[in-house]
Coordinates of C-alpha atoms in Angstrom, one line a residue:
Chain P
M1 CA 0.0 0.0 0.0
A2 CA 1.4 3.4 -0.9
D3 CA 2.0 5.9 1.8
E4 CA -0.5 8.6 2.0
L5 CA 1.2 11.9 3.2
V6 CA -0.5 15.3 3.7
L7 CA 1.4 18.4 5.0
L8 CA -0.5 21.2 6.4
D9 CA 1.6 24.2 6.3
V10 CA 2.0 27.9 5.7
H11 CA 4.3 29.0 2.8
V12 CA 6.4 31.6 4.9
S13 CA 6.7 29.5 8.0
M14 CA 10.4 28.6 8.9
F15 CA 9.0 25.5 10.7
G16 CA 7.0 24.2 7.9
M17 CA 10.0 24.8 5.6
R18 CA 12.0 22.3 7.7
V19 CA 9.5 19.6 6.9
R20 CA 9.5 20.3 3.4
I21 CA 13.3 20.1 3.2
A22 CA 13.2 16.8 5.0
L23 CA 10.6 15.4 2.7
A24 CA 12.7 16.5 -0.3
E25 CA 15.9 15.1 1.0
K26 CA 14.2 11.8 1.3
G27 CA 12.4 12.0 -2.1
I28 CA 9.0 11.6 -0.5
K29 CA 5.9 12.5 -2.4
Y30 CA 3.3 14.2 -0.4
E31 CA 0.1 16.6 -0.8
Y32 CA 0.8 20.1 0.3
R33 CA -1.9 22.2 1.9
E34 CA -1.6 25.9 2.4
E35 CA -3.4 26.8 5.7
N36 CA -4.9 30.4 6.4
L37 CA -4.0 31.0 10.0
A38 CA -6.9 33.6 10.4
N39 CA -9.2 30.8 9.2
K40 CA -7.8 27.5 10.2
S41 CA -9.2 24.3 8.5
T42 CA -11.2 21.8 10.5
L43 CA -8.5 19.2 9.5
L44 CA -5.9 21.3 11.2
L45 CA -8.0 21.8 14.3
E46 CA -8.6 18.0 14.5
T47 CA -5.1 16.9 13.8
N48 CA -3.4 19.4 16.2
P49 CA -6.1 20.1 18.8
V50 CA -3.4 20.9 21.4
H51 CA -1.5 23.7 19.8
K52 CA -3.6 24.3 16.5
K53 CA -0.5 25.2 14.7
I54 CA 1.4 24.2 11.5
P55 CA 3.2 22.2 10.4
V56 CA 1.2 19.1 10.8
L57 CA 2.3 15.9 8.9
I58 CA -0.4 13.3 8.4
H59 CA 1.1 9.9 7.5
N60 CA -1.7 7.4 6.6
G61 CA -4.2 9.3 8.7
K62 CA -2.0 9.6 11.7
P63 CA -0.7 13.1 12.6
I64 CA 2.6 14.2 13.8
C65 CA 3.1 17.8 15.3
E66 CA 6.0 20.0 16.1
S67 CA 8.5 20.6 13.2
L68 CA 11.6 19.0 14.8
I69 CA 9.6 16.0 15.9
I70 CA 8.3 15.6 12.6
V71 CA 11.6 15.9 11.1
Q72 CA 12.9 13.1 13.4
Y73 CA 10.0 11.0 12.7
I74 CA 10.6 11.3 8.8
D75 CA 14.3 10.5 9.6
E76 CA 13.4 7.3 11.6
V77 CA 10.6 6.0 9.1
W78 CA 12.7 6.5 5.9
K79 CA 15.8 5.6 7.6
D80 CA 17.6 4.0 4.5
K81 CA 17.8 7.2 2.5
S82 CA 19.9 10.4 3.1
P83 CA 20.2 10.1 6.9
L84 CA 19.5 13.7 8.6
L85 CA 20.7 13.1 12.2
P86 CA 24.3 11.7 12.6
S87 CA 24.7 8.1 13.7
D88 CA 26.9 8.9 16.7
P89 CA 24.7 9.6 20.0
Y90 CA 27.0 12.3 21.2
Q91 CA 26.7 14.2 17.8
R92 CA 23.0 13.6 17.7
A93 CA 22.7 15.2 21.2
Q94 CA 24.6 18.2 19.9
A95 CA 22.5 18.6 17.0
R96 CA 19.3 18.3 19.0
F97 CA 20.8 20.9 21.4
W98 CA 21.6 23.5 18.9
A99 CA 18.2 22.9 17.0
D100 CA 16.4 23.6 20.4
F101 CA 18.7 26.7 20.8
V102 CA 17.5 27.9 17.4
D103 CA 13.9 27.5 18.5
K104 CA 14.2 29.3 21.8
K105 CA 16.7 32.0 21.0
V106 CA 16.7 32.9 17.3
F107 CA 12.9 32.6 16.9
D108 CA 11.9 34.6 19.9
A109 CA 14.5 37.4 19.2
G110 CA 13.5 37.5 15.6
R111 CA 10.0 37.8 16.4
K112 CA 10.5 40.6 18.7
I113 CA 12.4 42.7 16.1
W114 CA 9.5 42.8 13.7
R115 CA 7.0 43.4 16.4
T116 CA 8.6 46.1 18.7
K117 CA 10.1 49.6 18.5
G118 CA 12.7 51.6 20.2
E119 CA 14.6 50.2 23.1
E120 CA 12.8 46.8 23.0
L121 CA 13.9 46.4 19.3
E122 CA 17.4 47.4 20.2
A123 CA 17.5 44.7 22.9
A124 CA 15.9 42.1 20.5
K125 CA 18.6 42.8 17.9
K126 CA 21.4 42.4 20.5
E127 CA 19.6 39.1 21.4
L128 CA 19.6 37.9 17.9
I129 CA 23.1 38.8 17.2
D130 CA 24.4 37.1 20.3
A131 CA 22.6 33.9 19.3
L132 CA 23.7 33.9 15.8
E133 CA 27.4 34.5 16.8
L134 CA 27.0 31.6 19.1
L135 CA 25.8 29.5 16.2
E136 CA 28.6 30.8 13.9
G137 CA 30.9 29.6 16.7
E138 CA 29.4 26.1 16.8
L139 CA 29.7 26.1 12.8
G140 CA 33.3 26.9 13.1
D141 CA 35.3 25.9 9.7
K142 CA 33.0 23.1 8.8
P143 CA 31.1 23.2 5.5
Y144 CA 27.9 22.2 7.3
F145 CA 26.8 22.2 10.9
N146 CA 26.6 18.5 10.4
G147 CA 30.2 18.2 9.2
D148 CA 31.1 17.4 5.5
T149 CA 27.5 16.6 4.7
F150 CA 24.1 18.6 5.3
G151 CA 22.2 17.4 8.1
F152 CA 19.6 18.0 10.9
L153 CA 20.9 21.0 12.3
D154 CA 21.6 22.6 9.0
L155 CA 18.0 21.8 8.0
A156 CA 16.7 23.3 11.4
F157 CA 18.5 26.5 11.1
I158 CA 18.6 27.2 7.3
T159 CA 14.9 27.9 7.1
F160 CA 15.5 31.1 9.2
Y161 CA 17.7 32.5 6.4
S162 CA 14.4 33.2 4.5
W163 CA 13.6 35.6 7.4
F164 CA 17.1 37.3 7.7
H165 CA 15.9 40.1 5.2
T166 CA 12.8 40.8 7.2
Y167 CA 14.8 40.9 10.6
E168 CA 17.6 43.2 8.8
T169 CA 15.0 45.5 7.2
C170 CA 12.8 45.9 10.4
G171 CA 16.0 46.1 12.6
N172 CA 18.0 48.1 10.1
F173 CA 21.2 46.2 10.5
S174 CA 23.1 43.6 8.6
I175 CA 23.5 40.0 9.7
E176 CA 26.4 39.4 7.3
K177 CA 28.4 42.2 8.9
H178 CA 28.3 40.3 12.3
C179 CA 28.2 36.8 10.9
P180 CA 29.8 36.3 7.5
K181 CA 30.6 32.8 7.9
L182 CA 26.9 32.0 8.5
I183 CA 25.9 33.8 5.4
K184 CA 28.6 31.7 3.4
W185 CA 27.1 28.5 5.0
A186 CA 23.5 29.7 4.0
K187 CA 24.6 30.2 0.4
R188 CA 26.1 27.0 0.4
C189 CA 22.9 25.2 1.8
M190 CA 20.7 27.1 -0.8
E191 CA 22.7 25.3 -3.7
R192 CA 20.9 22.2 -2.6
E193 CA 17.6 21.8 -4.5
S194 CA 15.8 20.5 -1.3
V195 CA 16.5 23.7 0.4
S196 CA 16.1 26.1 -2.4
K197 CA 12.7 24.7 -3.5
S198 CA 11.5 24.6 0.1
L199 CA 12.4 28.1 1.4
A200 CA 10.1 30.9 0.7
D201 CA 11.5 34.0 -1.1
P202 CA 12.6 36.5 1.3
I203 CA 10.6 39.2 -0.3
T204 CA 7.5 37.1 0.1
V205 CA 8.4 36.8 3.8
Y206 CA 8.8 40.5 4.3
E207 CA 5.5 41.2 2.4
F208 CA 3.7 38.7 4.8
V209 CA 5.3 40.3 7.9
L210 CA 4.3 44.0 6.7
M211 CA 0.7 42.7 6.2
L212 CA 0.9 41.4 9.8
K213 CA 2.3 44.6 11.2
K214 CA -0.5 46.5 9.6
K215 CA -3.2 44.2 10.6
Y216 CA -2.1 44.1 14.3
G217 CA -0.5 47.6 14.5
H218 CA 2.9 46.7 15.1
Chain A
M1 CA 36.3 2.5 31.5
A2 CA 33.5 4.9 30.7
E3 CA 33.4 8.0 33.0
V4 CA 29.9 9.4 33.8
K5 CA 29.5 12.5 35.7
M6 CA 26.4 14.5 36.4
F7 CA 25.9 18.0 37.7
G8 CA 22.6 18.6 39.3
A9 CA 20.8 20.2 42.0
W10 CA 18.9 18.2 44.8
G11 CA 15.6 20.1 44.5
S12 CA 15.5 20.5 40.6
P13 CA 13.0 18.2 38.8
F14 CA 15.0 18.6 35.5
S15 CA 18.2 17.4 37.4
K16 CA 16.1 14.4 38.8
R17 CA 14.8 13.3 35.4
V18 CA 18.4 12.5 34.3
E19 CA 19.3 10.7 37.5
M20 CA 16.0 8.7 36.7
G21 CA 17.3 7.9 33.2
L22 CA 20.8 6.9 34.5
K23 CA 19.4 4.7 37.2
L24 CA 16.9 3.1 34.7
K25 CA 19.8 2.0 32.5
G26 CA 22.0 1.0 35.5
V27 CA 24.6 3.4 34.8
E28 CA 27.3 4.2 37.6
Y29 CA 27.9 7.9 37.7
E30 CA 29.5 10.5 39.9
Y31 CA 27.0 13.1 41.0
I32 CA 28.1 16.7 41.7
E33 CA 25.8 18.8 43.5
E34 CA 25.8 22.4 42.3
D35 CA 24.8 25.6 44.5
L36 CA 22.5 27.4 42.0
N37 CA 23.4 30.8 43.6
N38 CA 27.2 30.1 43.2
K39 CA 27.7 27.9 40.1
S40 CA 31.0 26.4 39.7
S41 CA 33.4 27.3 37.0
L42 CA 33.2 23.5 36.0
L43 CA 29.5 23.6 35.2
L44 CA 30.0 27.1 33.3
N45 CA 32.6 25.5 31.4
Y46 CA 30.5 22.4 30.5
N47 CA 27.3 24.5 29.8
P48 CA 28.5 28.1 28.6
V49 CA 25.3 28.5 26.6
H50 CA 22.6 28.1 29.3
K51 CA 24.7 27.9 32.5
K52 CA 22.1 25.4 34.0
V53 CA 21.7 22.0 35.5
P54 CA 21.5 19.1 34.7
V55 CA 24.6 18.6 32.7
L56 CA 25.5 15.1 31.9
V57 CA 29.5 14.5 30.9
H58 CA 30.3 11.2 29.3
N59 CA 34.1 10.6 28.8
G60 CA 34.7 14.4 29.3
K61 CA 31.9 15.4 26.6
P62 CA 29.1 17.4 28.0
I63 CA 25.3 17.2 27.1
A64 CA 22.9 19.7 28.4
E65 CA 18.9 20.1 28.4
S66 CA 17.2 17.3 30.4
L67 CA 15.1 15.8 27.5
I68 CA 18.1 15.7 25.3
I69 CA 20.1 14.1 27.9
L70 CA 17.5 11.5 28.4
E71 CA 17.5 10.8 24.6
Y72 CA 21.3 10.4 24.7
I73 CA 21.1 8.0 27.7
D74 CA 18.5 5.9 25.9
E75 CA 21.1 5.7 22.8
A76 CA 24.3 5.4 24.7
W77 CA 23.5 2.5 26.9
E78 CA 21.6 -0.8 26.8
G79 CA 18.8 -1.5 29.2
P80 CA 15.1 -0.8 29.6
D81 CA 13.7 1.6 27.0
I82 CA 13.3 5.2 27.8
L83 CA 11.6 6.0 24.5
P84 CA 9.4 3.5 22.6
K85 CA 10.8 1.7 19.5
D86 CA 8.2 2.6 17.2
P87 CA 8.7 5.9 15.1
Y88 CA 5.1 7.2 15.6
E89 CA 5.0 6.5 19.4
R90 CA 8.5 8.0 19.6
A91 CA 6.9 11.2 18.1
N92 CA 4.1 11.1 20.6
A93 CA 6.4 10.7 23.4
R94 CA 8.5 13.6 22.3
F95 CA 5.6 15.7 21.7
W96 CA 4.0 15.2 25.3
A97 CA 7.4 15.6 26.9
K98 CA 7.8 19.0 25.1
F99 CA 4.2 19.9 25.9
I100 CA 4.9 19.3 29.8
D101 CA 8.1 21.6 29.6
E102 CA 6.5 24.2 27.6
K103 CA 2.8 24.5 28.4
C104 CA 2.3 22.8 31.8
M105 CA 5.3 23.5 33.9
P106 CA 5.5 27.4 33.5
P107 CA 1.8 28.1 34.2
M108 CA 1.6 25.7 37.1
W109 CA 4.7 27.1 38.8
K110 CA 3.5 30.7 38.1
A111 CA 0.2 29.7 39.7
C112 CA 1.8 28.6 42.9
W113 CA 3.8 31.7 43.4
S114 CA 1.6 34.6 42.1
I115 CA -1.5 36.3 43.5
G116 CA -4.8 37.9 42.4
E117 CA -5.4 38.3 38.8
E118 CA -1.9 36.8 37.7
R119 CA -2.6 33.7 39.7
A120 CA -6.2 33.2 38.3
K121 CA -4.7 33.7 34.7
A122 CA -2.0 31.1 35.3
K123 CA -4.3 28.6 37.0
E124 CA -6.6 28.8 33.9
E125 CA -3.8 28.1 31.5
A126 CA -2.6 25.2 33.7
S127 CA -6.0 23.8 33.9
E128 CA -6.3 23.7 30.2
A129 CA -2.8 22.3 29.7
L130 CA -3.5 19.6 32.3
K131 CA -6.8 18.7 30.7
F132 CA -4.9 17.4 27.6
L133 CA -2.6 15.2 29.8
E134 CA -5.7 14.0 31.6
N135 CA -7.1 12.6 28.3
E136 CA -3.7 11.4 27.2
I137 CA -3.1 9.0 30.4
N138 CA -6.8 7.7 30.2
G139 CA -6.8 3.9 30.5
Q140 CA -3.2 3.6 31.0
K141 CA -1.0 2.9 34.1
F142 CA 1.8 5.1 32.9
F143 CA 2.2 7.6 29.8
G144 CA 4.7 5.1 28.8
G145 CA 2.1 2.2 29.0
D146 CA 2.8 -0.7 31.5
T147 CA 6.3 0.8 32.4
I148 CA 7.7 4.3 33.0
G149 CA 8.8 6.2 30.0
L150 CA 10.0 9.4 28.7
V151 CA 6.7 11.3 29.4
D152 CA 6.5 10.0 33.0
I153 CA 10.2 11.0 33.7
A154 CA 9.4 14.4 32.2
A155 CA 6.1 14.7 34.3
N156 CA 8.0 14.3 37.6
F157 CA 7.4 17.9 38.5
I158 CA 3.5 17.2 38.0
G159 CA 3.5 13.9 40.1
Y160 CA 5.6 15.2 42.9
W161 CA 6.9 18.6 43.2
F162 CA 3.6 20.5 42.2
R163 CA 1.4 18.4 44.6
I164 CA 3.7 19.4 47.4
A165 CA 3.6 23.2 46.3
E166 CA 0.0 23.1 45.7
E167 CA -0.9 22.0 49.2
I168 CA 1.2 24.6 50.9
V169 CA 0.0 27.5 48.8
G170 CA -3.7 26.2 48.9
L171 CA -3.9 26.3 45.1
E172 CA -6.5 23.6 44.5
L173 CA -5.5 23.0 40.8
M174 CA -5.0 19.3 40.2
T175 CA -8.0 18.0 42.2
Q176 CA -9.2 14.5 42.2
D177 CA -12.7 15.4 40.7
K178 CA -11.3 17.4 37.8
Y179 CA -8.3 15.2 37.1
P180 CA -8.9 11.6 38.2
N181 CA -6.8 10.0 35.7
L182 CA -3.8 12.4 36.6
C183 CA -4.2 12.0 40.3
K184 CA -4.3 8.2 39.9
W185 CA -1.2 8.3 37.7
A186 CA 0.7 10.5 40.2
E187 CA -0.3 8.1 43.2
E188 CA 1.1 5.1 41.1
Y189 CA 4.1 7.0 40.0
C190 CA 5.1 8.1 43.4
K191 CA 4.5 4.5 44.8
C192 CA 6.7 3.0 42.3
S193 CA 10.1 2.1 44.2
F194 CA 12.3 3.3 41.3
V195 CA 10.7 6.7 41.3
K196 CA 10.8 7.0 45.1
E197 CA 14.4 6.6 45.1
N198 CA 14.9 9.8 42.7
L199 CA 12.6 12.2 44.5
P200 CA 13.9 14.8 47.0
P201 CA 12.7 14.5 50.6
K202 CA 9.2 15.9 51.0
D203 CA 10.0 18.0 54.1
K204 CA 13.1 19.6 52.5
L205 CA 11.2 20.6 49.5
A206 CA 8.1 21.9 51.7
D207 CA 10.7 24.0 53.7
I208 CA 12.0 25.6 50.3
F209 CA 8.5 26.3 49.2
K210 CA 7.5 27.8 52.5
G211 CA 10.6 30.0 52.2
I212 CA 9.5 31.3 48.9
I213 CA 6.2 32.3 50.4
Q214 CA 7.9 34.1 53.4
A215 CA 10.2 36.0 51.0
Q216 CA 7.3 37.2 49.0
S217 CA 5.5 38.4 51.9
A218 CA 8.5 39.9 53.6
P219 CA 8.2 43.9 54.0
K220 CA 10.0 45.5 51.2

């Protein structure tokens, strides 16, 4: 019986993009459904009653929620193709640690940048730059966070690259100035088809944020 | 020979999670108690990013964040499974462990130590979150099924710490009539000999909690 996969997602979501990249890396076919977060579908509310958020991957009728949990699920089910997590337990723990760091520090700081002004905005900028510098330190001189090959942590973080333009424009600063190695790494990742086809265009992301700012008066 | 060290704090549920994981696998380890008001340079060296406990150090290599450490323990050592083997069930276990950390613990803790409207709001948030757990445990002895698993270990705060704090502050949140399944789970959980060995003494915790109340009501 062929696998049936449905992904409930939003084009500009850096979390949804992670799942798209993972599915592309494994060469898995799926049905993509764009959600309108102002008018969530019954399917979304039924498959993710706890958080009511995207992404949700529905595999043969069974839903999996939370982007990093979904990516690990994909890696474990389709384990014979393009492994995403390293095989060594210590390296796996490190990859999970830094992916968790991205979720906690990069996302929160980035969000504050486009939602605040003045002192709050400046504090958020500092928070983001500090987090990005730590990540750049973790990358070191490796081509990828995962080493010589693209892996879990690269996947978890590269999706935020589509949001850099938005952070930079709203915050009036340059990420490349602070973290040139990160930008080099991002461009290297963008050469992969799974990444370039899964990431939203930075202009599209920015226009989406402008729409939200107008709507909610940020 | 493998060298395993663990930096923890006796009263921290996160710290106790890791000890539970290590004991479940029968791993011998050296425990180092940290004074959270005066963190050792060793701890800060091993966890420069968050500067927190617990930290597990295996053959000189540190791992931080309790849930990540538990997955590491599960993968690095043989013994009873902490996570299930089936990928869908693993995803489910990770989901609920994360839910406990992000949606249950913060409002539950806040509800204990706030007053007035802040307390009411936190209590409401915690109530909603606990309802999901109540449904999830329905018909099972433990979240992990017949035996303790990742989610049960993650829920140690709910099963023990919170019940003590709740009683002291008179919160009445996780009541028998509203959460019969959770209360039954908590009872089974704390009766479990294995769990009992990994809980801080009730009177010592109670003293800490009473101390928090006193500090709050002290004249400023």
